[in-house]
Amino acid sequence: VLMIVFWGFIKNFPGKSIADTASNFLSSKTGVNFEIQDLELGWSKLSTPEISISTPNWLTGPLVRLLILKNVEAPFVSIITSGKANINANLHEGTMQISTELLNSEKLDLSMEEVRIERVPLFALIPYTFVSGFLSLTAHISNFKEIQQNEGHPEGYLRGKIEGTRIK
């Protein structure tokens, strides 16, 4: 009976309205425009084909998509086994992973691997410049809850490397 109820919920999942609500919440909380395509509920994950982050409203000029996350997935297994929320995505021909603990959202871990810099629309905003190469980055923020409440600056570490870089 429980499987039939869950299957019915998957088939009638309100993915568009949840995505719109999440987009509006993130945009109002951060000041940056988020656009989340319809969420899809699967047996083992919550996913969306694309999340884009655009220029903030306070920045004059046209609305430009700065980062585009594709094939975004949040598997349920890590939530059940370790209490951590993991988000996996493709980011400009590379990969990205974000994880945080659900009960104590004090820490946030972010990693990006092999992101092609020339594919990131953010770099297209720099006039008369072309940047290429691969970016790999690891960040650990240890006071994420304070940042969410606008009570502090990020604390933690940031490590990365850029390979095959060309700047014209």
PDB file of C-alpha atoms in Angstrom:
ATOM      1  CA  VAL A   1       0.000   0.000   0.000  1.00  0.00           C
ATOM      2  CA  LEU A   2       2.831   2.367   0.879  1.00  0.00           C
ATOM      3  CA  MET A   3       4.501   1.704  -2.504  1.00  0.00           C
ATOM      4  CA  ILE A   4       1.252   2.453  -4.348  1.00  0.00           C
ATOM      5  CA  VAL A   5       0.814   5.714  -2.438  1.00  0.00           C
ATOM      6  CA  PHE A   6       4.415   6.742  -3.188  1.00  0.00           C
ATOM      7  CA  TRP A   7       4.023   5.802  -6.869  1.00  0.00           C
ATOM      8  CA  GLY A   8       0.858   7.927  -7.041  1.00  0.00           C
ATOM      9  CA  PHE A   9       2.692  10.843  -5.423  1.00  0.00           C
ATOM     10  CA  ILE A  10       5.528  10.503  -7.967  1.00  0.00           C
ATOM     11  CA  LYS A  11       3.055  10.582 -10.867  1.00  0.00           C
ATOM     12  CA  ASN A  12       1.232  13.643  -9.485  1.00  0.00           C
ATOM     13  CA  PHE A  13       4.262  15.461  -8.053  1.00  0.00           C
ATOM     14  CA  PRO A  14       3.804  19.278  -8.208  1.00  0.00           C
ATOM     15  CA  GLY A  15       7.301  19.892  -9.626  1.00  0.00           C
ATOM     16  CA  LYS A  16       6.550  23.194 -11.373  1.00  0.00           C
ATOM     17  CA  SER A  17       4.993  24.917  -8.365  1.00  0.00           C
ATOM     18  CA  ILE A  18       7.749  23.708  -6.008  1.00  0.00           C
ATOM     19  CA  ALA A  19      10.438  24.890  -8.468  1.00  0.00           C
ATOM     20  CA  ASP A  20       8.772  28.311  -8.772  1.00  0.00           C
ATOM     21  CA  THR A  21       8.515  28.643  -4.986  1.00  0.00           C
ATOM     22  CA  ALA A  22      12.154  27.628  -4.511  1.00  0.00           C
ATOM     23  CA  SER A  23      13.274  30.074  -7.233  1.00  0.00           C
ATOM     24  CA  ASN A  24      11.390  32.946  -5.619  1.00  0.00           C
ATOM     25  CA  PHE A  25      12.690  32.067  -2.143  1.00  0.00           C
ATOM     26  CA  LEU A  26      16.339  31.822  -3.244  1.00  0.00           C
ATOM     27  CA  SER A  27      16.084  35.014  -5.310  1.00  0.00           C
ATOM     28  CA  SER A  28      14.589  37.004  -2.430  1.00  0.00           C
ATOM     29  CA  LYS A  29      17.027  35.556   0.124  1.00  0.00           C
ATOM     30  CA  THR A  30      20.216  36.098  -1.909  1.00  0.00           C
ATOM     31  CA  GLY A  31      19.411  39.023  -4.203  1.00  0.00           C
ATOM     32  CA  VAL A  32      20.539  36.938  -7.181  1.00  0.00           C
ATOM     33  CA  ASN A  33      18.048  35.684  -9.777  1.00  0.00           C
ATOM     34  CA  PHE A  34      17.522  31.896  -9.724  1.00  0.00           C
ATOM     35  CA  GLU A  35      15.582  29.989 -12.358  1.00  0.00           C
ATOM     36  CA  ILE A  36      14.778  26.348 -11.579  1.00  0.00           C
ATOM     37  CA  GLN A  37      13.142  24.145 -14.173  1.00  0.00           C
ATOM     38  CA  ASP A  38      10.399  21.735 -13.093  1.00  0.00           C
ATOM     39  CA  LEU A  39      11.459  19.361 -10.319  1.00  0.00           C
ATOM     40  CA  GLU A  40      11.051  15.645 -10.880  1.00  0.00           C
ATOM     41  CA  LEU A  41      10.576  13.122  -8.074  1.00  0.00           C
ATOM     42  CA  GLY A  42      12.066   9.682  -8.663  1.00  0.00           C
ATOM     43  CA  TRP A  43      12.321   6.550  -6.555  1.00  0.00           C
ATOM     44  CA  SER A  44      15.751   7.481  -5.213  1.00  0.00           C
ATOM     45  CA  LYS A  45      16.251  11.181  -5.976  1.00  0.00           C
ATOM     46  CA  LEU A  46      14.833  14.623  -6.590  1.00  0.00           C
ATOM     47  CA  SER A  47      16.110  16.142  -9.826  1.00  0.00           C
ATOM     48  CA  THR A  48      15.753  18.979 -12.329  1.00  0.00           C
ATOM     49  CA  PRO A  49      17.210  19.367 -15.814  1.00  0.00           C
ATOM     50  CA  GLU A  50      18.587  22.859 -15.158  1.00  0.00           C
ATOM     51  CA  ILE A  51      19.143  25.603 -12.586  1.00  0.00           C
ATOM     52  CA  SER A  52      20.480  28.936 -13.797  1.00  0.00           C
ATOM     53  CA  ILE A  53      21.837  31.803 -11.743  1.00  0.00           C
ATOM     54  CA  SER A  54      21.520  35.236 -13.382  1.00  0.00           C
ATOM     55  CA  THR A  55      22.748  38.742 -12.685  1.00  0.00           C
ATOM     56  CA  PRO A  56      21.272  40.425  -9.598  1.00  0.00           C
ATOM     57  CA  ASN A  57      18.439  42.938  -9.954  1.00  0.00           C
ATOM     58  CA  TRP A  58      20.530  45.791  -8.559  1.00  0.00           C
ATOM     59  CA  LEU A  59      23.073  45.416 -11.388  1.00  0.00           C
ATOM     60  CA  THR A  60      22.151  47.648 -14.312  1.00  0.00           C
ATOM     61  CA  GLY A  61      22.104  46.232 -17.807  1.00  0.00           C
ATOM     62  CA  PRO A  62      20.587  43.176 -19.419  1.00  0.00           C
ATOM     63  CA  LEU A  63      19.753  40.025 -17.503  1.00  0.00           C
ATOM     64  CA  VAL A  64      22.637  37.582 -18.110  1.00  0.00           C
ATOM     65  CA  ARG A  65      22.822  33.971 -16.967  1.00  0.00           C
ATOM     66  CA  LEU A  66      26.086  33.692 -14.996  1.00  0.00           C
ATOM     67  CA  LEU A  67      26.115  29.987 -14.091  1.00  0.00           C
ATOM     68  CA  ILE A  68      24.106  27.114 -15.541  1.00  0.00           C
ATOM     69  CA  LEU A  69      23.816  23.872 -13.550  1.00  0.00           C
ATOM     70  CA  LYS A  70      22.569  20.933 -15.621  1.00  0.00           C
ATOM     71  CA  ASN A  71      21.224  17.534 -14.555  1.00  0.00           C
ATOM     72  CA  VAL A  72      20.918  18.562 -10.906  1.00  0.00           C
ATOM     73  CA  GLU A  73      20.200  15.650  -8.541  1.00  0.00           C
ATOM     74  CA  ALA A  74      19.648  15.316  -4.807  1.00  0.00           C
ATOM     75  CA  PRO A  75      19.731  11.600  -3.886  1.00  0.00           C
ATOM     76  CA  PHE A  76      17.732  10.396  -0.881  1.00  0.00           C
ATOM     77  CA  VAL A  77      20.273   7.746   0.200  1.00  0.00           C
ATOM     78  CA  SER A  78      22.706  10.231   1.782  1.00  0.00           C
ATOM     79  CA  ILE A  79      19.882  11.902   3.702  1.00  0.00           C
ATOM     80  CA  ILE A  80      18.739   8.586   5.162  1.00  0.00           C
ATOM     81  CA  THR A  81      22.170   7.083   5.904  1.00  0.00           C
ATOM     82  CA  SER A  82      24.194  10.089   7.104  1.00  0.00           C
ATOM     83  CA  GLY A  83      21.768  12.991   7.537  1.00  0.00           C
ATOM     84  CA  LYS A  84      23.594  14.959   4.824  1.00  0.00           C
ATOM     85  CA  ALA A  85      21.978  16.620   1.846  1.00  0.00           C
ATOM     86  CA  ASN A  86      24.074  16.199  -1.299  1.00  0.00           C
ATOM     87  CA  ILE A  87      23.456  17.992  -4.566  1.00  0.00           C
ATOM     88  CA  ASN A  88      25.253  16.791  -7.686  1.00  0.00           C
ATOM     89  CA  ALA A  89      25.266  18.658 -10.999  1.00  0.00           C
ATOM     90  CA  ASN A  90      27.113  19.235 -14.248  1.00  0.00           C
ATOM     91  CA  LEU A  91      28.603  22.722 -14.461  1.00  0.00           C
ATOM     92  CA  HIS A  92      29.959  23.933 -17.812  1.00  0.00           C
ATOM     93  CA  GLU A  93      31.286  20.526 -18.893  1.00  0.00           C
ATOM     94  CA  GLY A  94      32.602  19.797 -15.388  1.00  0.00           C
ATOM     95  CA  THR A  95      31.002  18.467 -12.217  1.00  0.00           C
ATOM     96  CA  MET A  96      29.883  20.124  -9.012  1.00  0.00           C
ATOM     97  CA  GLN A  97      28.863  18.747  -5.628  1.00  0.00           C
ATOM     98  CA  ILE A  98      27.432  20.587  -2.625  1.00  0.00           C
ATOM     99  CA  SER A  99      26.810  18.924   0.733  1.00  0.00           C
ATOM    100  CA  THR A 100      25.581  20.045   4.122  1.00  0.00           C
ATOM    101  CA  GLU A 101      24.201  18.393   7.227  1.00  0.00           C
ATOM    102  CA  LEU A 102      20.433  18.762   7.548  1.00  0.00           C
ATOM    103  CA  LEU A 103      20.120  18.856  11.324  1.00  0.00           C
ATOM    104  CA  ASN A 104      23.117  21.105  11.936  1.00  0.00           C
ATOM    105  CA  SER A 105      23.527  23.246   8.813  1.00  0.00           C
ATOM    106  CA  GLU A 106      26.653  24.869  10.238  1.00  0.00           C
ATOM    107  CA  LYS A 107      29.001  23.427   7.590  1.00  0.00           C
ATOM    108  CA  LEU A 108      28.828  23.599   3.806  1.00  0.00           C
ATOM    109  CA  ASP A 109      31.167  21.780   1.428  1.00  0.00           C
ATOM    110  CA  LEU A 110      31.449  22.695  -2.255  1.00  0.00           C
ATOM    111  CA  SER A 111      33.599  21.053  -4.893  1.00  0.00           C
ATOM    112  CA  MET A 112      33.946  21.670  -8.615  1.00  0.00           C
ATOM    113  CA  GLU A 113      36.037  19.509 -10.936  1.00  0.00           C
ATOM    114  CA  GLU A 114      37.238  20.247 -14.475  1.00  0.00           C
ATOM    115  CA  VAL A 115      34.907  23.209 -15.130  1.00  0.00           C
ATOM    116  CA  ARG A 116      35.696  24.734 -18.525  1.00  0.00           C
ATOM    117  CA  ILE A 117      36.228  28.414 -17.852  1.00  0.00           C
ATOM    118  CA  GLU A 118      35.405  29.542 -21.392  1.00  0.00           C
ATOM    119  CA  ARG A 119      31.929  27.982 -21.070  1.00  0.00           C
ATOM    120  CA  VAL A 120      31.047  30.059 -17.987  1.00  0.00           C
ATOM    121  CA  PRO A 121      28.928  33.048 -19.153  1.00  0.00           C
ATOM    122  CA  LEU A 122      30.261  35.132 -16.249  1.00  0.00           C
ATOM    123  CA  PHE A 123      33.587  35.538 -18.072  1.00  0.00           C
ATOM    124  CA  ALA A 124      31.801  36.824 -21.185  1.00  0.00           C
ATOM    125  CA  LEU A 125      30.957  39.983 -19.204  1.00  0.00           C
ATOM    126  CA  ILE A 126      34.617  41.052 -19.201  1.00  0.00           C
ATOM    127  CA  PRO A 127      35.050  43.235 -22.308  1.00  0.00           C
ATOM    128  CA  TYR A 128      37.835  42.522 -24.829  1.00  0.00           C
ATOM    129  CA  THR A 129      38.975  39.434 -22.922  1.00  0.00           C
ATOM    130  CA  PHE A 130      38.913  35.703 -23.605  1.00  0.00           C
ATOM    131  CA  VAL A 131      39.737  33.277 -20.775  1.00  0.00           C
ATOM    132  CA  SER A 132      40.094  29.518 -21.225  1.00  0.00           C
ATOM    133  CA  GLY A 133      41.239  26.590 -19.128  1.00  0.00           C
ATOM    134  CA  PHE A 134      39.958  24.189 -16.488  1.00  0.00           C
ATOM    135  CA  LEU A 135      39.006  25.091 -12.923  1.00  0.00           C
ATOM    136  CA  SER A 136      38.941  22.666  -9.986  1.00  0.00           C
ATOM    137  CA  LEU A 137      37.928  24.032  -6.598  1.00  0.00           C
ATOM    138  CA  THR A 138      37.169  22.808  -3.084  1.00  0.00           C
ATOM    139  CA  ALA A 139      35.569  25.044  -0.456  1.00  0.00           C
ATOM    140  CA  HIS A 140      34.593  24.318   3.144  1.00  0.00           C
ATOM    141  CA  ILE A 141      32.554  26.914   5.024  1.00  0.00           C
ATOM    142  CA  SER A 142      32.387  26.228   8.759  1.00  0.00           C
ATOM    143  CA  ASN A 143      29.918  28.991   9.786  1.00  0.00           C
ATOM    144  CA  PHE A 144      27.228  28.628   7.125  1.00  0.00           C
ATOM    145  CA  LYS A 145      24.350  29.200   9.573  1.00  0.00           C
ATOM    146  CA  GLU A 146      25.757  32.622  10.568  1.00  0.00           C
ATOM    147  CA  ILE A 147      26.096  33.611   6.914  1.00  0.00           C
ATOM    148  CA  GLN A 148      22.457  32.660   6.257  1.00  0.00           C
ATOM    149  CA  GLN A 149      21.405  34.933   9.126  1.00  0.00           C
ATOM    150  CA  ASN A 150      23.647  37.791   7.818  1.00  0.00           C
ATOM    151  CA  GLU A 151      25.683  37.688  11.045  1.00  0.00           C
ATOM    152  CA  GLY A 152      29.192  37.047   9.761  1.00  0.00           C
ATOM    153  CA  HIS A 153      31.675  36.496   6.997  1.00  0.00           C
ATOM    154  CA  PRO A 154      32.614  33.080   5.607  1.00  0.00           C
ATOM    155  CA  GLU A 155      35.101  31.084   7.665  1.00  0.00           C
ATOM    156  CA  GLY A 156      36.805  27.965   6.372  1.00  0.00           C
ATOM    157  CA  TYR A 157      39.121  27.185   3.511  1.00  0.00           C
ATOM    158  CA  LEU A 158      39.233  27.515  -0.265  1.00  0.00           C
ATOM    159  CA  ARG A 159      41.588  25.432  -2.410  1.00  0.00           C
ATOM    160  CA  GLY A 160      41.734  25.231  -6.140  1.00  0.00           C
ATOM    161  CA  LYS A 161      43.748  25.020  -9.287  1.00  0.00           C
ATOM    162  CA  ILE A 162      43.464  26.309 -12.804  1.00  0.00           C
ATOM    163  CA  GLU A 163      45.032  24.247 -15.561  1.00  0.00           C
ATOM    164  CA  GLY A 164      45.695  25.031 -19.214  1.00  0.00           C
ATOM    165  CA  THR A 165      44.832  28.683 -18.727  1.00  0.00           C
ATOM    166  CA  ARG A 166      44.955  31.144 -21.614  1.00  0.00           C
ATOM    167  CA  ILE A 167      43.998  34.779 -21.328  1.00  0.00           C
ATOM    168  CA  LYS A 168      43.718  36.878 -24.475  1.00  0.00           C
TER     169      LYS A 168
END
